[in-house]
CSV table of C-alpha atoms and ligand atoms in Angstrom, one decimal:
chain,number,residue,atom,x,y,z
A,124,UNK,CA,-106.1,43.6,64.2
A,125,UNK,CA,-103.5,46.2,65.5
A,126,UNK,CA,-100.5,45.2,67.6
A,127,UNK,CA,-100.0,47.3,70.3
A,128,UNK,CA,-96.1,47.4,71.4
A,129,UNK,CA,-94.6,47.9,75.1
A,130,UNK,CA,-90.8,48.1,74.7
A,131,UNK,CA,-89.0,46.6,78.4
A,132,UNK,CA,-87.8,49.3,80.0
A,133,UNK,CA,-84.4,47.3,80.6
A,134,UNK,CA,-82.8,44.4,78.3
A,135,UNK,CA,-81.3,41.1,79.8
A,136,UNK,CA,-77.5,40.9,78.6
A,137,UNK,CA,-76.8,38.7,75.5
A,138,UNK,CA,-75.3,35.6,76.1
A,139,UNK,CA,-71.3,35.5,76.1
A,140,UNK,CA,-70.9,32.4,75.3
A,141,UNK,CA,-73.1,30.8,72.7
A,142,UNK,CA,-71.5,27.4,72.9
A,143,UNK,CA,-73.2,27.3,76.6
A,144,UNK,CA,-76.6,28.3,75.3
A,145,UNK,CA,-78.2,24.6,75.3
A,146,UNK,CA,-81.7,24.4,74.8
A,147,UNK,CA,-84.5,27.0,75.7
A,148,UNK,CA,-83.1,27.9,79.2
A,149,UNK,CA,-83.0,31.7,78.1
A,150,UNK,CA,-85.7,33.9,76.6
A,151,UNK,CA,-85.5,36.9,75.1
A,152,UNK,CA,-86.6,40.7,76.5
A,153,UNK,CA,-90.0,40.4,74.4
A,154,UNK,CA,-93.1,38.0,73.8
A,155,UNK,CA,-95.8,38.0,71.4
A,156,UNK,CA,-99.5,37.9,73.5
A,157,UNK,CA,-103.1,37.6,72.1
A,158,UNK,CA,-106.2,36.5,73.8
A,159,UNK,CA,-109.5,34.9,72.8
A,160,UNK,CA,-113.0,34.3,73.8
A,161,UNK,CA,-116.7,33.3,71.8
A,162,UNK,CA,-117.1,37.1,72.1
A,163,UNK,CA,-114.9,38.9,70.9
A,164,UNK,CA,-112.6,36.1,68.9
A,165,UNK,CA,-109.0,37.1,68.9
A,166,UNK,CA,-107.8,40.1,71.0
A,167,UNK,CA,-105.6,42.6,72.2
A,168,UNK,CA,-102.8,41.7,69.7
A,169,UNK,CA,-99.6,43.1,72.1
A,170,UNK,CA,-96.0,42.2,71.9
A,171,UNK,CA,-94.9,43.3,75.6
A,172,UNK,CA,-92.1,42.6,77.7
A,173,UNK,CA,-91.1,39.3,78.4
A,174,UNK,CA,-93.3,37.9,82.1
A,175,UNK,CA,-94.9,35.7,83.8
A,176,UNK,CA,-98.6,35.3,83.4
A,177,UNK,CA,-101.1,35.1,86.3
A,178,UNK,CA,-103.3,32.2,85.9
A,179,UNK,CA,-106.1,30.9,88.3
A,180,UNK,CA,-105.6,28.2,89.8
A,181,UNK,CA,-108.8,26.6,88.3
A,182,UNK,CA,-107.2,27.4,85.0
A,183,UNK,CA,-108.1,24.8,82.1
A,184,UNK,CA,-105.2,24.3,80.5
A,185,UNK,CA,-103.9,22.8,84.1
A,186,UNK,CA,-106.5,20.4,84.8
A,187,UNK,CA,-107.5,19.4,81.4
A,188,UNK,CA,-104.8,19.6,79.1
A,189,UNK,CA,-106.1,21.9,76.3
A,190,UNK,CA,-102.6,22.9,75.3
A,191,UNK,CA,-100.6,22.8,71.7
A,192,UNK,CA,-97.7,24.5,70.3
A,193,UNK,CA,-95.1,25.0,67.7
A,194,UNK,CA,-91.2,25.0,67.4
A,195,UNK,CA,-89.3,26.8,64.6
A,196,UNK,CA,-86.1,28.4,64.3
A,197,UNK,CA,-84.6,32.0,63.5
A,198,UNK,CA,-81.1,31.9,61.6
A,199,UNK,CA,-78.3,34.1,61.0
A,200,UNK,CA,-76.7,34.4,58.1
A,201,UNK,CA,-73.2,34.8,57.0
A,202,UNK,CA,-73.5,38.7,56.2
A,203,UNK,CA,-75.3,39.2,59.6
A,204,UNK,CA,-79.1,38.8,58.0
A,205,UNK,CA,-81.6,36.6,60.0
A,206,UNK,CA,-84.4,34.6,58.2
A,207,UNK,CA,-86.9,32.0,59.2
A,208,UNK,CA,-88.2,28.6,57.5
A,209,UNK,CA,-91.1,27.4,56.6
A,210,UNK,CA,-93.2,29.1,58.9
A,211,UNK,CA,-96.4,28.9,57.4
A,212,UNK,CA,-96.4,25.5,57.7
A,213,UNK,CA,-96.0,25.7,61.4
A,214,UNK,CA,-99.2,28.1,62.4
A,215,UNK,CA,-101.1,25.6,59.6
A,216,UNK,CA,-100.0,22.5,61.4
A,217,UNK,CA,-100.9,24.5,64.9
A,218,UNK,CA,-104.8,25.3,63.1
A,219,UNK,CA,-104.8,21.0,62.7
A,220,UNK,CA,-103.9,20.6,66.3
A,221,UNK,CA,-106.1,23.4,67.1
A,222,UNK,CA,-109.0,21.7,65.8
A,223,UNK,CA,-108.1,18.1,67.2
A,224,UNK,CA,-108.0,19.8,70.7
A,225,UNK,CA,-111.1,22.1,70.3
A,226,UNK,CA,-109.3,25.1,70.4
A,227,UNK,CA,-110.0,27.8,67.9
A,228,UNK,CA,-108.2,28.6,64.9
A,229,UNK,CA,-105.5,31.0,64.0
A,230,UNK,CA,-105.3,33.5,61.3
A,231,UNK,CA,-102.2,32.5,59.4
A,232,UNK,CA,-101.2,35.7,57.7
A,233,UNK,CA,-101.6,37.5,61.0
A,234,UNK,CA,-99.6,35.1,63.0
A,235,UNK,CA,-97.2,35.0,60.5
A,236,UNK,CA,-96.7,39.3,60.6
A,237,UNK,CA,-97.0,38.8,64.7
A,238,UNK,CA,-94.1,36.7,64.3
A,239,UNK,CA,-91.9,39.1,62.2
A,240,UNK,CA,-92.5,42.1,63.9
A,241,UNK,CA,-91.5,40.2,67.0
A,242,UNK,CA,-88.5,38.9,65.3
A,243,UNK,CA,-87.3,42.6,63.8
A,244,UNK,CA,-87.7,43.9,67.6
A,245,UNK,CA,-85.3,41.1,69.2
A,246,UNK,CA,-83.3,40.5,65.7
A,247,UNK,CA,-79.9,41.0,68.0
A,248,UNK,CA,-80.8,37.9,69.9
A,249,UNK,CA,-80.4,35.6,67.2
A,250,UNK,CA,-77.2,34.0,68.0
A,251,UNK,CA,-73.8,34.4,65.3
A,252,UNK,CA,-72.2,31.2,65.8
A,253,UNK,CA,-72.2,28.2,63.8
A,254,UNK,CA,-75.1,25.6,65.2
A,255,UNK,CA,-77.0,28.1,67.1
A,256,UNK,CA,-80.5,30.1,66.4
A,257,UNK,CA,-83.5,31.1,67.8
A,258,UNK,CA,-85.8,29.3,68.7
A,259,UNK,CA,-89.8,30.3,68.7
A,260,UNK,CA,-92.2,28.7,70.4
A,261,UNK,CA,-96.0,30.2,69.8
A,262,UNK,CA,-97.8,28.3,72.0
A,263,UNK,CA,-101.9,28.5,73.1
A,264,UNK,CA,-103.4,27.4,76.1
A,265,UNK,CA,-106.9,26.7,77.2
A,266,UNK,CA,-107.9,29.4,80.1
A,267,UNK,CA,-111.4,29.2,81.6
A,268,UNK,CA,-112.0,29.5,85.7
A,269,UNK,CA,-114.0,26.6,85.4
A,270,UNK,CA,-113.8,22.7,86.5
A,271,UNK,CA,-116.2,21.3,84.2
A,272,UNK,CA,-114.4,19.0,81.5
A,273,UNK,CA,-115.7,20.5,78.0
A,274,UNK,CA,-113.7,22.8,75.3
A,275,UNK,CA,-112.7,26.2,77.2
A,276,UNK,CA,-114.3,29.6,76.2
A,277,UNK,CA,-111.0,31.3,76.5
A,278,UNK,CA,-107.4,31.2,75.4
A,279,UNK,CA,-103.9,33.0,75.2
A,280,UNK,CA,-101.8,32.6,72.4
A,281,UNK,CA,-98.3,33.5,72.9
A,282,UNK,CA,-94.5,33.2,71.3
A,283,UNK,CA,-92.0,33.2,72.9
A,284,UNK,CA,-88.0,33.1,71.6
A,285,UNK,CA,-85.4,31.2,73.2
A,286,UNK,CA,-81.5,31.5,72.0
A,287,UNK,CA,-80.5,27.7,71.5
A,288,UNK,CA,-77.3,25.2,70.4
A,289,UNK,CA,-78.2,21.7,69.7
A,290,UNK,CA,-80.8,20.3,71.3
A,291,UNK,CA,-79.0,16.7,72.3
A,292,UNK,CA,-75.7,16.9,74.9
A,293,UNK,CA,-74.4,14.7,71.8
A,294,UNK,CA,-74.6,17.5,69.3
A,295,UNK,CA,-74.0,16.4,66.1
A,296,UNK,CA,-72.4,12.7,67.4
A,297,UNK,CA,-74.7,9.7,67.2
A,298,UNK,CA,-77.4,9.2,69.8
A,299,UNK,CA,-78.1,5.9,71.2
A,300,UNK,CA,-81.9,5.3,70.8
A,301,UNK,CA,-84.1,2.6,73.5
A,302,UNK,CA,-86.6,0.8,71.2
A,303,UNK,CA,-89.9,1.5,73.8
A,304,UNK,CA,-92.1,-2.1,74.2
A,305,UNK,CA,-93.9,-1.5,77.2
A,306,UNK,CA,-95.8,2.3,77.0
A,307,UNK,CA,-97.2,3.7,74.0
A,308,UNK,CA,-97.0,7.4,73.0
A,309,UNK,CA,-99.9,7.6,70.7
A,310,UNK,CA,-103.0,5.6,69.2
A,311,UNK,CA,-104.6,6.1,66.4
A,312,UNK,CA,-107.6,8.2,66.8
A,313,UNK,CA,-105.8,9.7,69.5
A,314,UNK,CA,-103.8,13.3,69.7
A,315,UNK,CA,-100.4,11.7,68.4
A,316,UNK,CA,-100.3,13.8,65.0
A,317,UNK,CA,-101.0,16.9,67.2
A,318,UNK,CA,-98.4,18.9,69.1
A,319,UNK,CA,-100.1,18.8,72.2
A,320,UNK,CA,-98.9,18.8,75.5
A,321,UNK,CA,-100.1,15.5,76.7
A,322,UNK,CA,-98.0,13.7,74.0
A,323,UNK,CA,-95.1,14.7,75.7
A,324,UNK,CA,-96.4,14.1,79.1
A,325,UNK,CA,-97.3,11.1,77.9
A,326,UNK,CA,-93.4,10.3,76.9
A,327,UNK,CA,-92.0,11.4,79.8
A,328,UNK,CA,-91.7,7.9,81.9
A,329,UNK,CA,-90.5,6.3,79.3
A,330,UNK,CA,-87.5,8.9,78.1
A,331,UNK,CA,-86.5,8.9,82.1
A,332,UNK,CA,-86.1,5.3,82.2
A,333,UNK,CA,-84.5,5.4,79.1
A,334,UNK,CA,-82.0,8.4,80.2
A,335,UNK,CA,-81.0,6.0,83.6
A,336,UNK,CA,-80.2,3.2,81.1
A,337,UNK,CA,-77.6,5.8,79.2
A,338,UNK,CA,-79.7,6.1,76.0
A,339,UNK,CA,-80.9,9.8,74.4
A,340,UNK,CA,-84.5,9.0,73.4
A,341,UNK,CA,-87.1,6.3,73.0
A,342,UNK,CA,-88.0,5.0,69.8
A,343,UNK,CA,-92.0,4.6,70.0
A,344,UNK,CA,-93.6,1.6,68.6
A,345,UNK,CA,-96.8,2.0,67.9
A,346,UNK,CA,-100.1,1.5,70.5
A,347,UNK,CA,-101.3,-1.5,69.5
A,348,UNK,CA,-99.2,-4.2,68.2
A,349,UNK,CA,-96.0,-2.7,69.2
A,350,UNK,CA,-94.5,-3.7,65.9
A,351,UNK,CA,-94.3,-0.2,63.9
A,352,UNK,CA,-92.1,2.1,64.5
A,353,UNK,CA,-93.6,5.2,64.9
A,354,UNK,CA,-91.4,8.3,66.7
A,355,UNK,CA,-88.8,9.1,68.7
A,356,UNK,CA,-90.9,12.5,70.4
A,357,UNK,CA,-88.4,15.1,69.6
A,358,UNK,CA,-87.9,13.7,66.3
A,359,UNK,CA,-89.4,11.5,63.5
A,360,UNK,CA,-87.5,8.8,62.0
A,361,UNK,CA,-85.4,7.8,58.9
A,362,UNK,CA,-83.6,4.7,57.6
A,363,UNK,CA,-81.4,4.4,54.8
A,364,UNK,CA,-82.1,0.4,53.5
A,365,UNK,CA,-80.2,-0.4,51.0
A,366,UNK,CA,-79.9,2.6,49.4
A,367,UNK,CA,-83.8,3.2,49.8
A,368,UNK,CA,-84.9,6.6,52.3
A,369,UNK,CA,-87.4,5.1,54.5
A,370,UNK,CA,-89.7,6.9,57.1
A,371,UNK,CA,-92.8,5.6,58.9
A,372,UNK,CA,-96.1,6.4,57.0
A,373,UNK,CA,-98.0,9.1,58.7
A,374,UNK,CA,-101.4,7.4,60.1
A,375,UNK,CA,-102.6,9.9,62.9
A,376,UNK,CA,-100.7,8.9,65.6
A,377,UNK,CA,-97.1,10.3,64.0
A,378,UNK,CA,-96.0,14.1,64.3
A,379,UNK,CA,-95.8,15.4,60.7
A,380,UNK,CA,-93.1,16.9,61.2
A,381,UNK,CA,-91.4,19.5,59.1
A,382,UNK,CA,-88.0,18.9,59.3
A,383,UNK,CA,-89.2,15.1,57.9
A,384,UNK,CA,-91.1,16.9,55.0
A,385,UNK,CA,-88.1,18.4,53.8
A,386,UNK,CA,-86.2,16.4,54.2
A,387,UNK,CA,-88.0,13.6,51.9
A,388,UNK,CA,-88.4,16.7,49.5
A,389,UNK,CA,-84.6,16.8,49.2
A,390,UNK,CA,-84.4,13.4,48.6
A,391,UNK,CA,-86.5,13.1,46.2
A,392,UNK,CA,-85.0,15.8,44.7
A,393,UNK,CA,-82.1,14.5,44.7
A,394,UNK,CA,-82.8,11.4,42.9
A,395,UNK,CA,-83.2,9.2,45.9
A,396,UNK,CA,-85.2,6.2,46.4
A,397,UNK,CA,-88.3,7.0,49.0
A,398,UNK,CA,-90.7,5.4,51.0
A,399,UNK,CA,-93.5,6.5,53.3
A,400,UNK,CA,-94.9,3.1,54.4
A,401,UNK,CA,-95.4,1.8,57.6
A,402,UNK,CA,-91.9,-0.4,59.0
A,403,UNK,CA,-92.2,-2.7,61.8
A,404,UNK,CA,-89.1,-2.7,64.4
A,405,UNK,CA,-87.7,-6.4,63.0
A,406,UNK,CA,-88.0,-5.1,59.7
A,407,UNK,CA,-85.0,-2.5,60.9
A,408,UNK,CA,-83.3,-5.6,63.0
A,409,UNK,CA,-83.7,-8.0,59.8
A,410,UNK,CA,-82.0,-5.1,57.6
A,411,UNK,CA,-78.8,-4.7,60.2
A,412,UNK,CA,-78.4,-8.9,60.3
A,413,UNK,CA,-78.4,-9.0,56.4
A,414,UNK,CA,-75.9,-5.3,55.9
A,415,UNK,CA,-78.6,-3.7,54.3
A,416,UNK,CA,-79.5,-1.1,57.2
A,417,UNK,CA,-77.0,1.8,56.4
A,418,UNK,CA,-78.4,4.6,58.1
A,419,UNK,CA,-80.6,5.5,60.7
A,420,UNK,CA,-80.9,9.3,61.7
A,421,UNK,CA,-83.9,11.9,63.5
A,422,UNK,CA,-85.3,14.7,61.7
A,423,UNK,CA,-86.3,18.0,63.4
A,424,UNK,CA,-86.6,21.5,64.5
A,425,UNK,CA,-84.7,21.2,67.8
A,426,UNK,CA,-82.9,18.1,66.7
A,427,UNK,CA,-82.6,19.6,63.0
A,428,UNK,CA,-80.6,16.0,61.8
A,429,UNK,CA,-79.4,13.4,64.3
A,430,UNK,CA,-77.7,10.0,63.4
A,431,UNK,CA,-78.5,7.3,65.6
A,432,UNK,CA,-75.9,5.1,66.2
A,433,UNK,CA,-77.5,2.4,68.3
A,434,UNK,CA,-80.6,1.0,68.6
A,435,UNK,CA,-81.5,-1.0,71.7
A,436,UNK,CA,-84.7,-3.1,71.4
A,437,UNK,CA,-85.5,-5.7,74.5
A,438,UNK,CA,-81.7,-6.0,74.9
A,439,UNK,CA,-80.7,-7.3,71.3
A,440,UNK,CA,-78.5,-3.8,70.3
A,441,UNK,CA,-77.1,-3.2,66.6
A,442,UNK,CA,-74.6,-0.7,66.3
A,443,UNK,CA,-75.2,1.2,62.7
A,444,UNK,CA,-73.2,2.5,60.6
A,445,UNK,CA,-69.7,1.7,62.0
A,446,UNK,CA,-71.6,4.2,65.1
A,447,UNK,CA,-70.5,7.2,62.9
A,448,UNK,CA,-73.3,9.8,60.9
A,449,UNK,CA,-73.5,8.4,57.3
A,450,UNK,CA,-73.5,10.0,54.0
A,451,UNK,CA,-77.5,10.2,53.9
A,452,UNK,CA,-77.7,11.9,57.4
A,453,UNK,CA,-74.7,14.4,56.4
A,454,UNK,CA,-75.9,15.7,52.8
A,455,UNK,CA,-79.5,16.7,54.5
A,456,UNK,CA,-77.7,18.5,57.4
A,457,UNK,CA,-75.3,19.9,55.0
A,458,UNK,CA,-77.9,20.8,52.5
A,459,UNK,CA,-80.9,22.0,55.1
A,460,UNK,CA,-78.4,24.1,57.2
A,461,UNK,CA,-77.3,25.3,54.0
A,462,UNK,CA,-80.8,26.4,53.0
A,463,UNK,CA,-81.7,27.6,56.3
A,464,UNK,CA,-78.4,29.6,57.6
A,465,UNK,CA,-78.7,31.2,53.3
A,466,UNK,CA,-75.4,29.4,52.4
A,467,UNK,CA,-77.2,27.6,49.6
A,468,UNK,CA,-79.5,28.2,47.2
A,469,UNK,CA,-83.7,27.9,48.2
A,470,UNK,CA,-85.1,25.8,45.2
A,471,UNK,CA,-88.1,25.3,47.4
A,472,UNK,CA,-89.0,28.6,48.6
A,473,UNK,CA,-88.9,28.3,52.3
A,474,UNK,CA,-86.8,31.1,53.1
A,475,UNK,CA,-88.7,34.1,54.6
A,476,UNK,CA,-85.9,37.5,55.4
A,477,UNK,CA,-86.4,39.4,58.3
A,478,UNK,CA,-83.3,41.5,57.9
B,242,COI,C1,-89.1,20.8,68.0
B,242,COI,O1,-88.3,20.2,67.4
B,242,COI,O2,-89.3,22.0,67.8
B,242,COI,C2,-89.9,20.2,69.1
B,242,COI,O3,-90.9,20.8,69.4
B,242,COI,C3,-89.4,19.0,69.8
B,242,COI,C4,-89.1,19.1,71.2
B,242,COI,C5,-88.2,20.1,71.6
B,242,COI,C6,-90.4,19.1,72.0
């Protein structure tokens, strides 16, 4: 499929200050659009200017829900080249929620050349200083005129690219994490290993309380016993037990994220000990009372790594790790960064260059 290209006629001014950039409150002067229906499949490929869309009212994707996406970053690297990670793995993970949500698949290759030629258009919008890129969001949306509750006929696919610092106030300092024992984010058999809208929606109660009480996040349990840690939303989890890199087991109701895969890759890699299994939340308590909890940190896109240094569950909180970032937490920022900004070497080949 061809993609037709409209250049903006003006260009929004680069931000002066990238240490005020925040998170995805800018977009760039360009998007990547396509649509689809039973007819003709995907359609009308078109990078055009950065707009809103029109949507009716009626519009599926806001009654029912039929909504996924994707996060993924741009870098810069030190002689002024951008490059991407692991992209692939983003538009196959969007084809798995795709199919959980009845929504249609994506051609991978052409997403991935979308995405590039997109990317070589607004390369001068991928920030220069140290803990910025861009972000990309492709995101698709049910979009039939229609009230009646069954998969839509029709969709837009879009991405669009958003200039971003860290995605926590906190930056790279410890967050302070609520352990959440009343609502649930996902249940197995549900939509929780899909990056679909209502996950979110579903978390949003629960993070606002949370924020009141002075804590970054919750930390999910999971829906039915409340007893495995699952989440944290905009993260998965990791705990360093006695010298052991543990992360919950992936049983449907977890994101699998990929920030988490690599980062047991470069554990395991690096000689570390690792487990995927399922942990319950007094597992994690029992391991601070008897000092062999050394770590806890999030893994992901937005948050890329970010050490937790409290965990509050029903009102019993454990400060870890002296409340600073531990060795674990800094040698996979240190070494993911590294990979991703092009300061290290790629042993794992998931380095694309744009420029
Ligand atoms: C990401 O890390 O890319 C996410 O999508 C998490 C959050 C910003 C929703």
């Amino acid at each position: 499929m061809e993609i037709t290209v409209q250049l903006a006629q003006t260009r929004k001014p680069k931000p002066q200050d990238e240490s005020k950039l925040g998170f995805g409150k800018l977009f760039t002067d360009h998007m990547f659009v396509m649509e689809y229906d039973a007819d003709q499949g995907w359609h009308d490929a078109r990078i055009v200017p950065y707009d809103t869309f029109q949507l009716s009212p009626a519009s599926s994707v806001l009654h029912y829900g039929q909504s996924i996406f994707e996060g993924l970053k741009a870098y810069r690297r030190k002689d002024g080249g951008v490059q991407i990670f692991r992209q692939r793995d983003n538009f196959e993970r969007m084809n798995r929620s795709a199919a959980r949500m009845c929504m249609p698949q994506l051609d991978v290759d052409f997403c991935e050349k979308a995405l590039i030629q997109l990317l070589k258009l607004e390369e001068e919008w991928v920030p220069h200083s140290e803990g910025t890129s861009l972000y990309i969001r492709p995101t698709m949306v049910a979009n039939d005129a229609t009230l009646g509750v069954h998969a839509a006929h029709s969709y837009i696919f879009y991405i669009i690219l958003s200039p971003v610092g860290a995605y926590y106030a906190e930056g790279l300092k410890p967050v302070k994490i609520f352990v959440e024992n009343e609502y649930v984010r996902a249940v197995k058999g549900g939509t929780g290993f899909a990056k679909t809208a209502a996950n979110y929606a579903a978390s949003i109660l629960a993070g606002e309380i949370a924020a009141r009480r002075g804590y970054a996040q919750v930390l999910w349990l999971d829906g039915k016993e409340r007893r495995y840690v699952e989440e944290v939303g905009s993260m998965n989890i990791m705990f360093v037990i006695d010298g052991t890199l543990v992360s919950p087991a992936l049983q449907g109701s977890i994101l699998p994220g990929i920030t988490r895969d690599s980062v047991l890759k470069l554990a395991k890699d690096k000689g570390m000990k690792v487990e995927e299994r399922p942990i319950t939340i007094q597992e994690v308590f029992d391991s601070q009372a008897s000092g062999k909890l050394q770590e806890v940190f999030g893994t992901g896109t937005a948050a890329v790594i970010s050490p937790v240094s409290h965990l509050d569950w029903d009102g019993n909180i454990i400060e870890i790790g002296g409340g600073e970032m531990g060795p674990v937490a800094s040698y996979m920022y240190d070494t993911l960064t590294g990979i991703q900004f092009g300061a290290k070497d790629d042993p794992f080949h998931w380095i694309t260059r744009i420029s």
